[in-house]
Coordinates of C-alpha atoms in Angstrom, one line a residue:
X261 CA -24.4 41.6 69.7
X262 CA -25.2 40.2 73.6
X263 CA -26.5 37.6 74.7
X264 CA -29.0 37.8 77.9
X265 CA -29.3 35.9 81.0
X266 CA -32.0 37.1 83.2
X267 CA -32.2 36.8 87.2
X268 CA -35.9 36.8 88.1
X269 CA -36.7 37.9 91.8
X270 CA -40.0 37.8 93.6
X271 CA -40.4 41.6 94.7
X272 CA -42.3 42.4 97.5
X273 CA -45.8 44.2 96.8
X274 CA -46.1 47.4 98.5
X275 CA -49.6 49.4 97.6
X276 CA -49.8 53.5 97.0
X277 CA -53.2 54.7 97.1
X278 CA -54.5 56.6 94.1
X279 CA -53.2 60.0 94.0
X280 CA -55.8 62.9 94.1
X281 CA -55.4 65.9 91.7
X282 CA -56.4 68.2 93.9
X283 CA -53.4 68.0 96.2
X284 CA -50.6 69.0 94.1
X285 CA -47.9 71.0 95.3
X286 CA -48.2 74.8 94.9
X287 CA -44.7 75.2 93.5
X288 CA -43.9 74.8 89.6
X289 CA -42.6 71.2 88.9
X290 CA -41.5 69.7 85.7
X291 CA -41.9 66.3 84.7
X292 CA -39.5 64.2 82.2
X293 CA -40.5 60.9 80.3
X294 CA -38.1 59.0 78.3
X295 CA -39.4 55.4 76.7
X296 CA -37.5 52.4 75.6
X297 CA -39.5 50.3 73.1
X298 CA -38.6 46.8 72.2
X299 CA -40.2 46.0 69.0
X300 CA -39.9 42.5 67.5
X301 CA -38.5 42.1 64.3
X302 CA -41.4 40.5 61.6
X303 CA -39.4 37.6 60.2
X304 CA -40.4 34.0 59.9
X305 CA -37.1 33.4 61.4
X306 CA -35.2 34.2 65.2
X307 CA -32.1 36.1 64.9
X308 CA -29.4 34.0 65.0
X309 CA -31.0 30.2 64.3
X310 CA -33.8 29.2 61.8
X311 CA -36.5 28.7 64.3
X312 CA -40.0 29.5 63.9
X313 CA -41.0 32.9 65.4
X314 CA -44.7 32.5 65.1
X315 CA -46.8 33.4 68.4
X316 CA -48.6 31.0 70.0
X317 CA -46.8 27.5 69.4
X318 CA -46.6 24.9 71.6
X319 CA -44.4 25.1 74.6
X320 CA -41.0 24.5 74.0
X321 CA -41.5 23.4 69.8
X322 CA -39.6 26.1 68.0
X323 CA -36.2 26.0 70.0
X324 CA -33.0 25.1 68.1
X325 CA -30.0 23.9 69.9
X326 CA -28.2 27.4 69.8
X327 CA -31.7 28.9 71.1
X328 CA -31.2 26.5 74.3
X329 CA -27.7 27.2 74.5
X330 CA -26.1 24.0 73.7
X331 CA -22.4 23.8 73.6
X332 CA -21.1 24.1 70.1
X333 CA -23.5 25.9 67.9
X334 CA -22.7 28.4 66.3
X335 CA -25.3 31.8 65.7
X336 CA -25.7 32.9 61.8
X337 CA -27.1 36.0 61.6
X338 CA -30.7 36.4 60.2
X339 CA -30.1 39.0 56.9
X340 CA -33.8 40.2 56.6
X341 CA -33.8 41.3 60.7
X342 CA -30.4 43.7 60.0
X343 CA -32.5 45.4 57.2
X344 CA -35.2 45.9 59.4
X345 CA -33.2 47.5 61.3
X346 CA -31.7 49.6 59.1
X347 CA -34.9 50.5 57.5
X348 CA -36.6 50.9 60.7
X349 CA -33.6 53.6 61.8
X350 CA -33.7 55.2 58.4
X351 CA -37.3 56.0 58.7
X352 CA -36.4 57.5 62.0
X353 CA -34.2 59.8 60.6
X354 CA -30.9 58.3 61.6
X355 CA -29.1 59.3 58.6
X356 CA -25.0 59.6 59.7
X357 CA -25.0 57.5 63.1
X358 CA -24.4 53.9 61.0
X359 CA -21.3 51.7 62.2
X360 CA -19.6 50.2 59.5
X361 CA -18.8 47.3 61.7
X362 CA -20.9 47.0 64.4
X363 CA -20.2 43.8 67.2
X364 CA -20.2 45.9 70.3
X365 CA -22.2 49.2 69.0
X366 CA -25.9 50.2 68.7
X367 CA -26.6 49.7 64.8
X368 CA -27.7 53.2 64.9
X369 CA -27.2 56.5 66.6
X370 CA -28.8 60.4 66.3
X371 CA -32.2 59.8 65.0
X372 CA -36.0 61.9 65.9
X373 CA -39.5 61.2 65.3
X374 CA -41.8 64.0 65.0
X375 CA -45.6 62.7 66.2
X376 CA -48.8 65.3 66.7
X377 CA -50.4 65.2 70.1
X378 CA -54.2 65.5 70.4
X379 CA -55.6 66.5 73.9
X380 CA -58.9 66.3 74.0
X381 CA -60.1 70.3 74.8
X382 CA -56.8 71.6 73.6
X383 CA -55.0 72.8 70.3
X384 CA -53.4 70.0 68.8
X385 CA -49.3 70.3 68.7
X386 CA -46.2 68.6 67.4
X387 CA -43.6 67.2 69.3
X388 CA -40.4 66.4 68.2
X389 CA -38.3 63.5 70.7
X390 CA -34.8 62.3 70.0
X391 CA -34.0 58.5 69.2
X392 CA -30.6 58.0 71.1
X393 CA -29.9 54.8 69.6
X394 CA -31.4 51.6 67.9
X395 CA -29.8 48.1 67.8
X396 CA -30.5 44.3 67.5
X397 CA -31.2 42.2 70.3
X398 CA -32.7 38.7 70.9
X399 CA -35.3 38.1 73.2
X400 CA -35.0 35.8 76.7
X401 CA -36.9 32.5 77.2
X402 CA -39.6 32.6 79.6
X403 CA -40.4 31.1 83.5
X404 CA -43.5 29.9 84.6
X405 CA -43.9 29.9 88.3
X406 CA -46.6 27.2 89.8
X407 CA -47.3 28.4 93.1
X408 CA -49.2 24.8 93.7
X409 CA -46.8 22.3 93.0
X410 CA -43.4 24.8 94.1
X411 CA -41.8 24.5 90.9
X412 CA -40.7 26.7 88.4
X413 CA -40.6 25.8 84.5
X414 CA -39.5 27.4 81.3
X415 CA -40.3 27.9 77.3
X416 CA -38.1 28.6 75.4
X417 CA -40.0 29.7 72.6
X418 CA -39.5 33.6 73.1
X419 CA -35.4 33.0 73.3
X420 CA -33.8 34.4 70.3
X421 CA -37.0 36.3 69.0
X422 CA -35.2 39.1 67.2
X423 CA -36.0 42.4 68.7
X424 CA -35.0 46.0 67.9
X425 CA -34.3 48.2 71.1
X426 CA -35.0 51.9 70.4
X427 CA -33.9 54.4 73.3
X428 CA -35.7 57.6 73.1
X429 CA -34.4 60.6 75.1
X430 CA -36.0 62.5 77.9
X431 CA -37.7 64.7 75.8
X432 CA -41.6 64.4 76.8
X433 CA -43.6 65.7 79.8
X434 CA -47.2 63.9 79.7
X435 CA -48.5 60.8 79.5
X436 CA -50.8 61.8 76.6
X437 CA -47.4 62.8 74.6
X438 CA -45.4 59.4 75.2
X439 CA -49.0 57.2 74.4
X440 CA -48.7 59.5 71.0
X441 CA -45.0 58.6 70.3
X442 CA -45.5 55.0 70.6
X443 CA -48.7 55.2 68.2
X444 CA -46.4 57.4 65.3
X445 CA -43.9 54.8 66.0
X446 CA -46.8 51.9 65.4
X447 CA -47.6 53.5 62.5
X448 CA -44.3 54.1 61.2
X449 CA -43.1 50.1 61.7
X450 CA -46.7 48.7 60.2
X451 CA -46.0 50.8 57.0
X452 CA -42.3 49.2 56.6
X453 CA -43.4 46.0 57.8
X454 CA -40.9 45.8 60.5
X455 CA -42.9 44.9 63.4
X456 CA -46.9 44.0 64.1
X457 CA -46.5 46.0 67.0
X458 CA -49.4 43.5 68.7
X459 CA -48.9 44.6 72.1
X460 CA -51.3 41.7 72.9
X461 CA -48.5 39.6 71.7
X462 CA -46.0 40.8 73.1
X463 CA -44.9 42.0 70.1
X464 CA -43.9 45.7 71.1
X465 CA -42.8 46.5 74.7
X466 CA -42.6 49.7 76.0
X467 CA -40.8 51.0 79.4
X468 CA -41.2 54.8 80.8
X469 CA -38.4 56.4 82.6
X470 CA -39.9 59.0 84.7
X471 CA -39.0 62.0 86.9
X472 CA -40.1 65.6 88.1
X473 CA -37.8 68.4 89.3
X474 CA -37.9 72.2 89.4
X475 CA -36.9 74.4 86.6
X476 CA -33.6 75.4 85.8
X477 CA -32.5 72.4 88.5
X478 CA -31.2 68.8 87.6
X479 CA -33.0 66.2 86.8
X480 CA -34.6 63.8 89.9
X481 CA -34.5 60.8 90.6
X482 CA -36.2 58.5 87.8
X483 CA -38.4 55.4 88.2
X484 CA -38.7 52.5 85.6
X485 CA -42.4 51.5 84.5
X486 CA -43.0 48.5 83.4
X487 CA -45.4 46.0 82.2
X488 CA -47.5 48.3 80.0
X489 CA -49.9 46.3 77.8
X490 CA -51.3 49.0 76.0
X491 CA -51.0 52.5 74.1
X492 CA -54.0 53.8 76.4
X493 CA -52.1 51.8 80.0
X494 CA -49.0 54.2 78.8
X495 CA -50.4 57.5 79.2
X496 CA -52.1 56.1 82.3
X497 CA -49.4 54.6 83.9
X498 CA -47.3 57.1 83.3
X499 CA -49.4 60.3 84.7
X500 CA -50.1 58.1 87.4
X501 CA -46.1 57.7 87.9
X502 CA -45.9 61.9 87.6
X503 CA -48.9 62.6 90.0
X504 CA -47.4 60.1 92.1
X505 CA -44.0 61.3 92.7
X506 CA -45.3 64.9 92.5
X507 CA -47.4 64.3 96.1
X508 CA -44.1 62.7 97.2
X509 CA -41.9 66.3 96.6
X510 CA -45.0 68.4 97.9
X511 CA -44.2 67.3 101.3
X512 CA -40.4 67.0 101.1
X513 CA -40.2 63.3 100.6
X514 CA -37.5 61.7 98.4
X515 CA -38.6 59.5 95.2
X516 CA -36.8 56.4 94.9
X517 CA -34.6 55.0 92.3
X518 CA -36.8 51.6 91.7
X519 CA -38.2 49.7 89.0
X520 CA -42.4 49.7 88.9
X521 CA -45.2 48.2 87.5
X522 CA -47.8 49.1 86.2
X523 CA -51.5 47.5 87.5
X524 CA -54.5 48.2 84.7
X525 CA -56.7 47.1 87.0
X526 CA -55.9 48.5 89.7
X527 CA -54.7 51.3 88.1
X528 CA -51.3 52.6 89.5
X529 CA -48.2 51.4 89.8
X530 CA -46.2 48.6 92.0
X531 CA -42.7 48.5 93.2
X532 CA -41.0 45.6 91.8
X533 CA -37.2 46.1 92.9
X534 CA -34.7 49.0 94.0
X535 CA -32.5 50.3 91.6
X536 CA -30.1 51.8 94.0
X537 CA -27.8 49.2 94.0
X538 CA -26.7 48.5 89.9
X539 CA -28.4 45.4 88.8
X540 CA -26.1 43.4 87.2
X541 CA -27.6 41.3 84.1
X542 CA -25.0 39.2 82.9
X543 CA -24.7 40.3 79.6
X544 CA -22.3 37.9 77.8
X545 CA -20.4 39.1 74.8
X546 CA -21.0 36.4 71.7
X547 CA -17.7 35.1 70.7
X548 CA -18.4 33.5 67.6
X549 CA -20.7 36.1 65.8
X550 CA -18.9 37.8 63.3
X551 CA -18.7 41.8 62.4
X552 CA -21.8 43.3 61.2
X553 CA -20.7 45.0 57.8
X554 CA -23.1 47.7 56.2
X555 CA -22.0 49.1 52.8
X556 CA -22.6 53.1 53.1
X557 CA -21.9 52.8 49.2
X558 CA -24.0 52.9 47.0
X559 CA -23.8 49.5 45.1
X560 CA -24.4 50.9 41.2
X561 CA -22.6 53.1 41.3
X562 CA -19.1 51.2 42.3
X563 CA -20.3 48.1 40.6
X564 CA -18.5 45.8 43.1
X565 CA -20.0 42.4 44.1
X566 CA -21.7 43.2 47.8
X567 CA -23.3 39.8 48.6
X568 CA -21.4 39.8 52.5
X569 CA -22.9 43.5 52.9
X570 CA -25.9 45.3 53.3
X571 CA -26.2 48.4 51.3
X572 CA -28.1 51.4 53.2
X573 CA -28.7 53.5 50.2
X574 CA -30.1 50.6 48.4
X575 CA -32.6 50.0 51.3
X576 CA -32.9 53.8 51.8
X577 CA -34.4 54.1 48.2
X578 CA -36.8 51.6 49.1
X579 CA -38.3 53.4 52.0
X580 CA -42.6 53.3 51.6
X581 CA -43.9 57.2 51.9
X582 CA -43.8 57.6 55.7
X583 CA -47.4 58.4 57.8
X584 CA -45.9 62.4 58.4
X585 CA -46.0 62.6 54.7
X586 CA -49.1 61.3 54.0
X587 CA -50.8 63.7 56.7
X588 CA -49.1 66.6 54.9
X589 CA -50.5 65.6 51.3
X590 CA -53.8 64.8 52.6
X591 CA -54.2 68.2 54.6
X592 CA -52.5 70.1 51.7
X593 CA -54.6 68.4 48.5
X594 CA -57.8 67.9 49.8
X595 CA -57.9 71.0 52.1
X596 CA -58.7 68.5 55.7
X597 CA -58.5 70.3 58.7
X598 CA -55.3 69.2 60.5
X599 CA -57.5 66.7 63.0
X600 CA -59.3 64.8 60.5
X601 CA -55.6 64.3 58.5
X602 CA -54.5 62.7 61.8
X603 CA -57.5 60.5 62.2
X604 CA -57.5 59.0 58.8
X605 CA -53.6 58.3 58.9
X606 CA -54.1 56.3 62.3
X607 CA -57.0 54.6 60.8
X608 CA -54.9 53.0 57.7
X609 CA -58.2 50.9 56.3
X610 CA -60.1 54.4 56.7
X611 CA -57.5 56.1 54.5
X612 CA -57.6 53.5 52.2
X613 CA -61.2 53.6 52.1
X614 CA -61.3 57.9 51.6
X615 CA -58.2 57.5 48.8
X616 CA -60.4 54.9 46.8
X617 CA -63.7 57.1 47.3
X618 CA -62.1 60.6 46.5
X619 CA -60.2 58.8 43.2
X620 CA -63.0 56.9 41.9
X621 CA -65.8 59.6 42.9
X622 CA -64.5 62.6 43.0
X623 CA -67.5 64.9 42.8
X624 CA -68.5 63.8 46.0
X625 CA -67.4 66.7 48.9
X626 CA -64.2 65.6 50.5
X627 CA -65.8 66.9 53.7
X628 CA -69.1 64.5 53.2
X629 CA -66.8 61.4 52.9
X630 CA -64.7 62.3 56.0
X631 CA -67.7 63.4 58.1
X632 CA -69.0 59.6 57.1
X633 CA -65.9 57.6 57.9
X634 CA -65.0 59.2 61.1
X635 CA -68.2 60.7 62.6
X636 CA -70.1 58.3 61.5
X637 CA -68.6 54.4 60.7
X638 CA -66.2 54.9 63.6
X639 CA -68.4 56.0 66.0
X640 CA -70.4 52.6 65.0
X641 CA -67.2 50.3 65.7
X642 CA -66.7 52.0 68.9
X643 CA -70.3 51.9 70.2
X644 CA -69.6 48.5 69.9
X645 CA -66.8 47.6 71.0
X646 CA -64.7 46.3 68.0
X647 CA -61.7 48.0 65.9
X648 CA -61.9 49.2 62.2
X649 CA -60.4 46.2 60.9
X650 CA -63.2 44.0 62.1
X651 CA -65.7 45.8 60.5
X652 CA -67.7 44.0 57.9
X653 CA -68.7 46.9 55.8
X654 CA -66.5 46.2 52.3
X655 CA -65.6 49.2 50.5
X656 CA -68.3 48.6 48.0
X657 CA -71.0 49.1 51.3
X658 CA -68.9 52.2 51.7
X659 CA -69.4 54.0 48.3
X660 CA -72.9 53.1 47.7
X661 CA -73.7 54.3 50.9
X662 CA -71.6 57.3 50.2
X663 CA -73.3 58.0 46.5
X664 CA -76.9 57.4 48.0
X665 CA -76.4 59.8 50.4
X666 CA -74.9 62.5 47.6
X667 CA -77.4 61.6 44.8
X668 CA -80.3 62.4 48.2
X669 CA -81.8 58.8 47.5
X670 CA -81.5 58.5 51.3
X671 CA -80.9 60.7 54.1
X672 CA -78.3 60.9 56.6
X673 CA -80.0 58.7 59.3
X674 CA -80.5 56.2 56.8
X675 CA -77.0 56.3 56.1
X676 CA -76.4 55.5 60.0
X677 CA -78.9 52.9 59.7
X678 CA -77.0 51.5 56.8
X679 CA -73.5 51.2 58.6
X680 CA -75.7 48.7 60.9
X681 CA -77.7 46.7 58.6
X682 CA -74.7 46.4 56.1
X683 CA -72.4 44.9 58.8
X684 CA -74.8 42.6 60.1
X685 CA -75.8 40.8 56.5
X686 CA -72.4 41.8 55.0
X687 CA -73.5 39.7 51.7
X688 CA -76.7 41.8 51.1
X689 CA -76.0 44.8 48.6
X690 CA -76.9 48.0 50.0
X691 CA -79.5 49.3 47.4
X692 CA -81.3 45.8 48.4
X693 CA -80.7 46.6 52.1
X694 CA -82.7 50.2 51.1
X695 CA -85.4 48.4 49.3
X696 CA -86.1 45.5 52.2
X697 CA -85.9 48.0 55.5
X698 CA -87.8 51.1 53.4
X699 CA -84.8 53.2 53.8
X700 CA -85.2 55.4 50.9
X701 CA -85.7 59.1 51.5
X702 CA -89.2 61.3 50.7
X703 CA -88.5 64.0 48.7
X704 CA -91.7 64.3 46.8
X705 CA -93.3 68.0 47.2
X706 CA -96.8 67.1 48.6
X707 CA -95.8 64.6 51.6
X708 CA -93.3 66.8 52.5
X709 CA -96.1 69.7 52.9
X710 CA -98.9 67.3 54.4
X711 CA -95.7 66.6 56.9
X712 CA -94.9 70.0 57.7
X713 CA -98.8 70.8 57.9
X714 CA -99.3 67.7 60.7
X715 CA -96.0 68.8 62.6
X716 CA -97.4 72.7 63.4
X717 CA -100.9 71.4 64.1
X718 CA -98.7 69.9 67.0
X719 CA -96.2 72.2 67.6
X720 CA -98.2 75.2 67.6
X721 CA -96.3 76.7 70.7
X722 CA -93.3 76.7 68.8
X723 CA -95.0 77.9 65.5
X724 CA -96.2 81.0 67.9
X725 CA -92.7 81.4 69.1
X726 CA -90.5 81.2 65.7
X727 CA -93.2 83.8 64.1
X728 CA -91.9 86.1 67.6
X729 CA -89.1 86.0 66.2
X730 CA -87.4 83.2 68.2
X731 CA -85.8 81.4 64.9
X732 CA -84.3 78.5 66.7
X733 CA -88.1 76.8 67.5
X734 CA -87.9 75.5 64.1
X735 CA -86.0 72.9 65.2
X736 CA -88.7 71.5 67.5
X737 CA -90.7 71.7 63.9
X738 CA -88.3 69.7 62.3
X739 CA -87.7 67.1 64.8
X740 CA -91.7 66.6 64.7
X741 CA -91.5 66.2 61.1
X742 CA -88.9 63.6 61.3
X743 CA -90.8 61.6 63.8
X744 CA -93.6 61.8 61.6
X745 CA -91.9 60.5 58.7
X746 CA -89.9 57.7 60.7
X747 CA -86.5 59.8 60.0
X748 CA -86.9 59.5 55.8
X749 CA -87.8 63.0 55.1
X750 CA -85.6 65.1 52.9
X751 CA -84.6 67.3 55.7
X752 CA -83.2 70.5 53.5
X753 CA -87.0 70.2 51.6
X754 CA -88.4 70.1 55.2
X755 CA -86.9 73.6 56.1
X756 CA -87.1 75.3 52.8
X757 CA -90.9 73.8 53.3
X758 CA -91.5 75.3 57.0
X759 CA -89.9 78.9 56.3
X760 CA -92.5 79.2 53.5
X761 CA -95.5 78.2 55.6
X762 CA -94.7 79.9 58.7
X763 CA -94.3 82.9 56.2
X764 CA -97.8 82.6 55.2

């Protein structure tokens, strides 16, 4: 375990206009992206004192004496964040790379996470990028520069946050594969309960090395990236990064070794400082912690008292099924296309939404209840503007939205319509909501008719065209008969209804 002390330097701000697509070199260049992700640790505790860790306090309130580095305390290590660790690394496939006794070593070595890319246009893949190592770290206090009154002050409150550092290798090439890493990754540390992963928070941090050489040549010269705030600023920033050191190799420039960061609004990155001279940290070896021990027994079966260890096989045992499992189940019991299984296991409430539907209605088509979650509630959140989880529709809207629509009580726009009304009174039922905004769907024989009847009157060009043969005008039919009956018709009547009379 280390101890930080950071230098902060002002850099100076040099601009690089935004690179245009169209001017990339002719010859075949490769690009290599390699992330390091601090993720802090969910405890209620920092790592080596009993200080609060909750975000947003007031400045400088939840610092202990060994956070502010007062002679004489001592650090005791923080149990729950070592298991975190541990379970963290398990999940991530580090299985051998454990030390025993770890002071001066990662806690783990030799791991992989295996994530599906989606590109929108293109076939949907799998990428599989090493995890180098993972170990424990605490996190650095904070300075506040005011510009006005020339004066520079400091909280305290992030020191000692307890942190997990996980160095991924070189192993991706886009910026659309590292954003998908980090969001297996997110998923992956929610489901353990390791880490919130608010980014907003500061919660999870994530740097992109980045380079571009030739094939079958060594690696170039890397950049750093920093100060990403977002899954979606990632795979910006770092195509940016790629596009941006690919103009600089087109005309025989040289890419600098330098640290950069990344501007959202400006969208592109900044140089902070050179790299070519090693920075020097100050990392400080803690004298007084003692040796991490981890027990790679397993405790029942040598029936020996462990209280001073941590078992791994104990916590290994523990392990929650992991999001890569649950896509496979869900693609492989309910026969979802390979997309949809990806949607609903990086929408946990939606999957806990479709699991409750499918067990506690099960004649309802699998494909009816995914079509509704994704195409149709998700869409609503994002039109707008707000995530899943702030959605007001309970899961009882949900399935009595979901068995109206099956049992043809209403139609599919007045499912739509439902979604709306349902998160705007989220107290009112949904058959009321039917009942008070007339959302119930007309199926009966003889309005359908007098509906069809009235739509051809008025669409008699394309009553002319479909009996030319020219099948598709029916759908100008239809649409009139939905206008005509304010979007409630039964629209599978409507058709059976229109091929008979344009039969006649």
């Amino acid at each position: 375990m280390f101890r930080k002390i950071f230098i902060l330097a002002r850099p100076n701000i040099k601009t690089f206009t935004q690179v245009q697509t169209n001017k990339l070199p002719k010859r075949k260049w490769k690009s290599v992206v390699g992330l390091e992700v601090h993720a802090q640790i969910s405890s209620q505790s920092k790592l080596f004192s009993e200080s609060p860790t909750k975000y947003g306090l007031p400045v400088n309130t939840a610092v202990s004496y060994f956070d502010a580095s007062i002679p004489g305390t001592l650090p005791v290590l923080n149990r729950k964040c070592v298991e975190s660790g541990i379970k963290t690394a398990l999940a991530l496939n580090c299985q051998n790379g454990y030390q025993i006794t770890q002071q001066r070593s990662a806690l783990a070595n030799n791991g992989q996470i295996t994530f599906p890319v989606i590109v929108p246009g293109k076939k949907i893949y799998y990428k599989t990028v090493r995890l180098l190592q993972l170990q424990l770290e605490q996190d650095s206090g904070k300075s506040l520069h005011d510009e006005g009154l020339k004066r520079s002050l400091i909280d305290l409150n992030r020191a000692g946050l307890p942190l997990m550092e996980l160095v991924f290798a070189p192993d991706l090439e886009t910026g659309e594969e590292a954003a998908s890493l980090v969001k297996e990754l997110i998923l992956v540390m929610r489901r353990l309960n390791t880490c919130s992963c608010k980014m907003e928070e500061g919660a999870l941090r994530v740097d992109a090395n980045i380079s571009v050489h030739e094939p079958d040549q060594p690696f170039g010269v890397r950049t750093e990236v920093k100060n990403i705030g977002s899954v979606r600023s990632l795979s910006q920033a770092v195509s940016y990064e790629i596009q941006r050191q690919l103009e600089i190799v087109a005309v025989g420039g040289d890419v600098h070794n330098e640290t950069r960061s990344w501007d959202a609004e400006k969208r592109c990155t900044l140089p902070m400082r050179d790299k070519e001279v090693l920075q020097d940290y100050r990392f400080m070896p803690e004298p007084n912690l003692p040796p991490l021990r981890l027990n790679m027994k397993d405790i029942q079966l040598d029936g020996k008292n462990h209280t001073c260890s941590i078992c791994v096989p104990l916590i290994a045992r523990d392990l929650p099924e992991l999001p890569e499992q649950t896509r496979k189940d869900l693609i492989e019991t309910y026969k979802l296309n390979t997309e949809t299984g990806i949607i609903l296991v990086n929408e946990p409430v939606l999957l806990e939404h479709f699991q409750n539907i499918v067990k506690n209605f099960p004649d309802i088509p699998k494909k009816m209840i995914t079509n509704f979650l994704i195409n149709d509630l998700m869409t609503f959140c994002n039109k707008i503007n707000i995530n899943i989880e702030e959605c007001d529709l309970t899961y009882n809207h949900i399935k009595d939205i979901l068995t109206a629509l099956y049992n043809e009580k209403i139609n599919l726009h007045s499912a739509r319509r439902l979604i709306e009304l349902a998160h705007e009174h989220p107290n009112t039922n949904v058959n009321e909501l039917i009942i008070i905004y007339d959302l119930e769907q007309i199926s009966n024989v003889e309005r359908i008719e007098n509906y069809c009847l009235q739509a051809m009157e008025t669409q008699s060009k394309a009553v002319k065209q479909y009996q030319s043969g020219k099948t598709k005008a029916l759908f100008a039919i239809v649409g009139e008969v939905a206008k005509l009956s304010n979007q409630k018709a039964n629209m599978k009547s409507v058709v059976q209804c229109l091929e008979r009379l344009l039969k006649q």
